[in-house]
XYZ file of C-alpha atoms in Angstrom:
384
model
C -183.551 76.683 -68.752
C -183.021 75.522 -65.140
C -179.786 76.201 -63.216
C -179.117 74.751 -59.796
C -176.626 76.623 -57.567
C -175.220 75.237 -54.304
C -173.379 77.269 -51.725
C -173.356 77.879 -47.980
C -172.313 80.390 -45.359
C -172.574 84.168 -45.543
C -169.792 84.822 -48.045
C -171.082 82.126 -50.429
C -174.535 83.717 -50.302
C -173.033 87.086 -51.215
C -171.007 85.741 -54.107
C -173.941 83.649 -55.249
C -176.232 86.671 -55.280
C -173.816 88.602 -57.494
C -173.652 85.661 -59.906
C -177.438 85.196 -59.936
C -177.884 88.857 -60.898
C -175.353 88.477 -63.750
C -176.919 85.224 -64.987
C -180.353 86.810 -65.133
C -178.942 89.827 -66.902
C -177.223 87.620 -69.511
C -180.387 85.562 -69.942
C -182.446 88.645 -70.781
C -179.810 89.743 -73.307
C -179.863 86.266 -74.899
C -183.640 85.993 -74.855
C -183.607 82.981 -72.537
C -186.120 82.105 -69.852
C -184.094 81.223 -66.776
C -185.074 79.481 -63.564
C -182.515 79.391 -60.729
C -182.973 77.027 -57.785
C -180.426 77.319 -54.997
C -178.961 76.297 -51.703
C -177.904 79.639 -50.270
C -179.305 82.523 -48.308
C -181.396 85.684 -48.272
C -179.093 87.635 -50.627
C -179.478 85.007 -53.346
C -183.218 84.944 -52.813
C -183.336 88.730 -53.125
C -181.380 88.468 -56.401
C -184.055 86.191 -57.852
C -183.094 82.625 -56.924
C -185.680 80.245 -55.466
C -184.201 78.767 -52.287
C -184.468 75.040 -51.827
C -182.859 75.476 -48.408
C -181.166 78.289 -46.479
C -177.641 77.056 -45.757
C -175.995 80.188 -44.346
C -176.160 79.051 -40.726
C -174.891 75.445 -41.054
C -171.339 76.170 -42.195
C -168.173 75.458 -40.220
C -164.422 75.326 -40.625
C -162.410 72.585 -38.926
C -162.801 68.966 -37.837
C -164.429 69.215 -34.414
C -166.211 72.370 -35.439
C -168.082 70.462 -38.168
C -169.601 67.874 -35.815
C -172.730 69.851 -34.806
C -173.533 70.412 -38.500
C -173.198 66.828 -39.730
C -176.869 65.984 -39.319
C -178.226 69.278 -40.770
C -175.853 68.934 -43.723
C -176.904 65.324 -44.264
C -180.564 66.335 -44.280
C -179.857 69.121 -46.810
C -177.950 66.606 -48.935
C -180.892 64.181 -48.968
C -183.327 66.955 -49.832
C -181.037 68.137 -52.632
C -180.622 64.666 -54.125
C -184.394 64.187 -54.073
C -184.942 67.496 -55.828
C -182.291 66.798 -58.482
C -183.798 63.403 -59.139
C -187.264 64.864 -59.638
C -186.218 68.048 -61.452
C -182.921 67.452 -63.305
C -181.278 70.823 -64.020
C -179.707 71.894 -67.299
C -176.575 73.055 -65.488
C -175.175 73.080 -61.951
C -172.942 75.666 -60.309
C -171.018 74.833 -57.139
C -169.707 77.719 -55.021
C -167.040 76.884 -52.371
C -168.656 74.817 -49.522
C -166.569 71.733 -50.227
C -168.170 69.049 -48.061
C -171.718 69.292 -49.394
C -170.730 70.386 -52.906
C -168.400 67.452 -53.523
C -171.232 65.140 -52.517
C -173.596 66.882 -54.923
C -171.015 66.776 -57.677
C -170.433 63.057 -57.214
C -174.180 62.435 -57.222
C -174.513 64.274 -60.521
C -171.598 62.377 -62.051
C -173.275 59.071 -61.167
C -176.882 59.875 -62.051
C -176.741 62.807 -64.524
C -173.315 62.697 -66.200
C -174.688 64.745 -69.116
C -175.381 67.779 -66.880
C -172.504 70.322 -67.006
C -171.048 71.259 -63.636
C -169.177 74.497 -63.008
C -167.096 75.118 -59.889
C -167.058 78.847 -59.218
C -164.861 79.946 -56.326
C -163.380 76.532 -55.633
C -162.364 75.585 -52.084
C -158.847 76.804 -51.370
C -157.099 73.485 -51.864
C -154.486 75.368 -53.884
C -153.373 77.225 -50.742
C -152.608 74.289 -48.446
C -149.737 71.812 -48.500
C -152.179 68.892 -48.136
C -153.982 69.329 -51.416
C -153.648 66.203 -53.550
C -156.855 64.447 -52.534
C -158.930 67.606 -52.312
C -157.670 68.821 -55.684
C -158.634 65.514 -57.323
C -162.099 65.689 -55.763
C -162.709 69.232 -57.015
C -161.489 68.537 -60.533
C -163.392 65.245 -60.616
C -166.806 66.798 -60.135
C -166.623 69.765 -62.516
C -166.427 70.352 -66.232
C -165.131 73.900 -65.837
C -163.523 75.794 -62.977
C -163.871 79.571 -62.751
C -161.069 80.911 -60.589
C -161.133 84.227 -58.706
C -157.428 84.261 -57.738
C -154.687 84.306 -60.435
C -152.684 81.722 -58.518
C -155.785 79.539 -58.151
C -156.216 79.402 -61.927
C -152.543 78.604 -62.480
C -152.630 75.833 -59.891
C -155.736 74.069 -61.235
C -154.542 74.431 -64.833
C -151.281 72.749 -63.858
C -153.326 69.879 -62.375
C -155.203 69.351 -65.610
C -158.452 71.202 -64.916
C -160.291 73.294 -67.477
C -159.776 76.439 -65.385
C -159.995 80.101 -66.298
C -159.393 83.218 -64.210
C -162.355 85.600 -64.319
C -161.341 87.976 -61.551
C -162.809 88.535 -58.055
C -166.526 89.317 -57.902
C -166.140 91.878 -55.137
C -164.744 94.207 -57.759
C -168.265 94.463 -59.156
C -169.771 95.171 -55.743
C -167.526 97.988 -54.562
C -169.191 100.830 -56.495
C -172.238 100.255 -54.257
C -170.278 101.214 -51.146
C -170.462 104.804 -49.889
C -167.335 106.935 -49.703
C -165.585 107.276 -46.360
C -166.949 110.815 -45.936
C -170.510 109.783 -46.783
C -170.358 106.745 -44.522
C -169.084 108.711 -41.541
C -171.769 111.341 -42.103
C -174.527 108.700 -42.269
C -173.293 107.099 -39.032
C -172.799 110.438 -37.281
C -169.036 110.005 -36.833
C -167.141 113.258 -36.285
C -164.090 114.042 -38.384
C -161.684 113.707 -35.450
C -163.294 110.574 -33.982
C -161.611 107.160 -34.194
C -163.893 104.502 -35.668
C -162.766 100.876 -35.358
C -164.713 98.082 -37.057
C -164.834 94.729 -35.274
C -165.743 91.716 -37.405
C -165.744 88.646 -35.177
C -167.976 86.125 -36.911
C -169.865 84.807 -39.879
C -169.974 81.312 -38.340
C -171.254 80.320 -34.916
C -167.890 78.773 -33.942
C -166.147 82.122 -34.493
C -168.208 83.748 -31.758
C -166.702 81.212 -29.385
C -163.074 81.328 -30.498
C -162.612 84.839 -31.892
C -164.982 87.180 -30.090
C -163.344 86.933 -26.608
C -159.819 87.712 -27.799
C -161.092 90.461 -30.116
C -163.130 92.115 -27.350
C -160.247 91.825 -24.854
C -158.065 93.692 -27.296
C -160.817 96.257 -27.925
C -161.191 96.819 -24.181
C -157.506 97.692 -23.817
C -157.475 99.845 -26.953
C -160.411 101.746 -25.499
C -158.498 102.361 -22.259
C -155.610 103.866 -24.262
C -157.820 105.749 -26.751
C -160.922 106.802 -24.795
C -162.446 108.549 -27.817
C -162.404 105.412 -29.954
C -165.769 103.876 -30.807
C -166.259 100.361 -32.116
C -168.644 99.467 -34.911
C -169.774 95.858 -35.304
C -171.586 95.022 -38.578
C -173.587 91.824 -38.202
C -173.124 89.057 -40.759
C -176.292 87.347 -39.438
C -178.937 88.903 -37.194
C -179.044 85.751 -35.048
C -175.689 86.815 -33.532
C -176.948 90.172 -32.254
C -178.093 89.075 -28.792
C -174.820 87.345 -27.893
C -172.656 90.149 -29.258
C -174.619 92.853 -27.447
C -174.384 90.868 -24.222
C -170.611 90.670 -24.593
C -170.369 94.389 -25.346
C -171.924 95.014 -21.937
C -169.660 92.467 -20.235
C -166.542 94.125 -21.651
C -167.988 97.649 -21.148
C -167.171 98.625 -24.731
C -168.253 101.809 -26.442
C -169.683 99.981 -29.411
C -172.593 100.027 -31.847
C -173.982 96.924 -33.565
C -175.410 97.511 -37.062
C -177.374 95.155 -39.291
C -178.619 97.488 -42.024
C -175.548 99.734 -42.336
C -172.805 97.157 -42.760
C -171.299 98.938 -45.738
C -171.198 102.250 -43.892
C -169.502 100.643 -40.871
C -166.730 99.250 -43.079
C -166.249 102.341 -45.250
C -166.145 104.705 -42.246
C -163.499 102.802 -40.281
C -160.013 104.041 -39.434
C -159.056 100.445 -38.632
C -160.661 97.016 -38.739
C -159.928 94.068 -36.480
C -161.386 91.169 -38.353
C -161.744 87.447 -38.738
C -160.130 85.911 -41.780
C -162.472 85.906 -44.766
C -163.958 87.666 -47.764
C -164.509 90.823 -45.737
C -160.739 91.305 -45.694
C -160.874 92.038 -49.414
C -163.752 94.461 -48.969
C -161.765 96.381 -46.385
C -158.700 96.446 -48.633
C -160.735 97.759 -51.570
C -162.071 100.457 -49.242
C -158.462 101.292 -48.255
C -159.135 100.512 -44.574
C -156.107 99.286 -42.574
C -156.816 95.938 -40.946
C -155.599 93.230 -38.601
C -156.637 89.657 -39.323
C -156.978 86.846 -36.790
C -158.314 83.306 -36.671
C -158.628 80.540 -34.095
C -159.932 76.996 -34.179
C -160.546 74.413 -31.480
C -157.037 73.619 -30.147
C -157.426 69.896 -30.983
C -158.473 70.666 -34.547
C -155.440 72.887 -35.016
C -153.102 70.306 -33.437
C -154.395 67.510 -35.700
C -154.022 69.710 -38.764
C -150.478 70.750 -37.918
C -149.047 67.630 -36.261
C -150.871 64.709 -37.891
C -152.088 65.974 -41.255
C -148.996 68.198 -41.622
C -151.044 70.965 -43.198
C -149.216 74.218 -43.826
C -150.279 77.317 -45.719
C -148.389 80.471 -46.762
C -151.175 82.886 -45.813
C -154.704 82.771 -44.475
C -156.203 86.138 -45.458
C -157.397 86.454 -49.069
C -155.689 89.880 -49.192
C -152.304 88.220 -48.770
C -153.246 85.278 -50.996
C -154.153 87.616 -53.833
C -150.491 88.615 -54.253
C -148.897 85.826 -52.154
C -147.202 88.249 -49.773
C -147.887 89.637 -46.302
C -149.841 92.841 -46.844
C -151.937 92.607 -43.665
C -150.804 91.153 -40.333
C -152.233 87.693 -39.618
C -152.469 86.255 -36.132
C -153.445 82.575 -36.262
C -154.209 80.351 -33.265
C -151.510 80.858 -30.557
C -150.400 84.197 -31.975
C -153.992 85.548 -31.914
C -153.554 87.251 -28.559
C -154.876 90.578 -27.294
C -151.286 91.801 -26.898
C -150.391 91.158 -30.543
C -153.616 92.725 -31.766
C -153.169 95.813 -29.574
C -149.591 96.355 -30.715
C -150.551 96.127 -34.395
C -153.589 98.321 -33.851
C -151.550 101.090 -32.261
C -148.908 100.866 -35.011
C -151.602 101.397 -37.628
C -153.681 103.990 -35.804
C -150.818 106.186 -34.611
C -148.224 105.724 -37.365
C -149.158 107.190 -40.731
C -146.137 105.542 -42.372
C -147.390 102.072 -41.445
C -150.880 102.890 -42.717
C -149.465 104.298 -45.929
C -147.375 101.161 -46.573
C -150.406 98.866 -46.181
C -152.576 101.094 -48.358
C -149.908 101.199 -51.071
C -149.779 97.404 -51.027
C -153.580 97.358 -51.331
C -153.157 98.987 -54.755
C -150.964 96.097 -55.908
C -153.565 93.658 -54.615
C -156.286 95.526 -56.490
C -154.461 94.972 -59.794
C -154.675 91.218 -59.224
C -158.464 91.221 -58.753
C -159.354 91.870 -62.388
C -161.429 94.509 -64.121
C -165.091 95.342 -63.577
C -167.531 92.900 -65.125
C -166.248 89.799 -63.286
C -169.710 88.314 -62.744
C -170.732 88.931 -66.327
C -167.545 87.184 -67.538
C -168.354 84.257 -65.248
C -171.938 84.156 -66.563
C -170.709 84.159 -70.186
C -168.415 81.226 -69.443
C -171.302 79.385 -67.845
C -173.733 79.938 -70.712
C -171.160 78.585 -73.167
C -171.686 75.152 -71.583
C -175.368 74.944 -72.593
């Protein structure tokens, strides 16, 4: 039985790896021989998928931001179509990554309409005000949609999709994280030391637009709290050189880690982070956080002024319960001053920390019970 999985970027590789593990576990239980071919990254390969192409470094978010990746994405698309033509799969799973995955879905509909297609972790069309066309595209290419947010499932069901909520896969991953005490011990962090995690990028564009404002804020926090130390877990090792260079430029007391990412998150007293899946990991670890995001100014202007795109929240923590649990600073509001103010309010005010951590518990209830990936795998196998 051959399954083809398509995803991109760091978070898609992580979610894909959890699903691959569950699929293989279900296959053994069912006595099936399973081959998984994938577009993804090293985590999926380690879980047992055979990579057709590594796509973790060609992702982007935004109009102008996507331009440098058009040719690489086109080449991946051609290679994928050629593979599918030569080796038709028994089932296809699409994970997020809308641009390439919609193209793959449309190709399958034209050439292999009998092959079931599952969309797992659909693009967040349900969040934005400009969703009609994207929603139709997503529903049009899949036979079943496995939602990870309760509101996502309700939205796609209301639009006529065969959608089911399975829960968020990070729930299955969290038992692998060390406790706060263990993490701080492994990193050599003293009990009275202030550890601040900085998470600037999983995409190349984020180094350009987020790292400067994040490091400016960190520089000023350091001047006010000289005993603070910053921990920067790498999403991709290719970012190390640039980040370490900027650490020197800003004269930060900081450590970059590539093999202790979980420890760096679990040990933190505060995280200043880009918007993304890592926000949920931090919330599940009970770490207070500040979320920011910036795009190219022209991209943001087109989205707001011409396309009239609005969204209630950006961080998945807030989207999980559709309320503002963590502060979000988007585009013009993502300033060092705003970040510093929020950081001090969380670091120095136990009441503010307690309120956020109490709200985390409500968010946790909306993420589902353990066994998310196994439930998703069971739904997928029902389509064979």
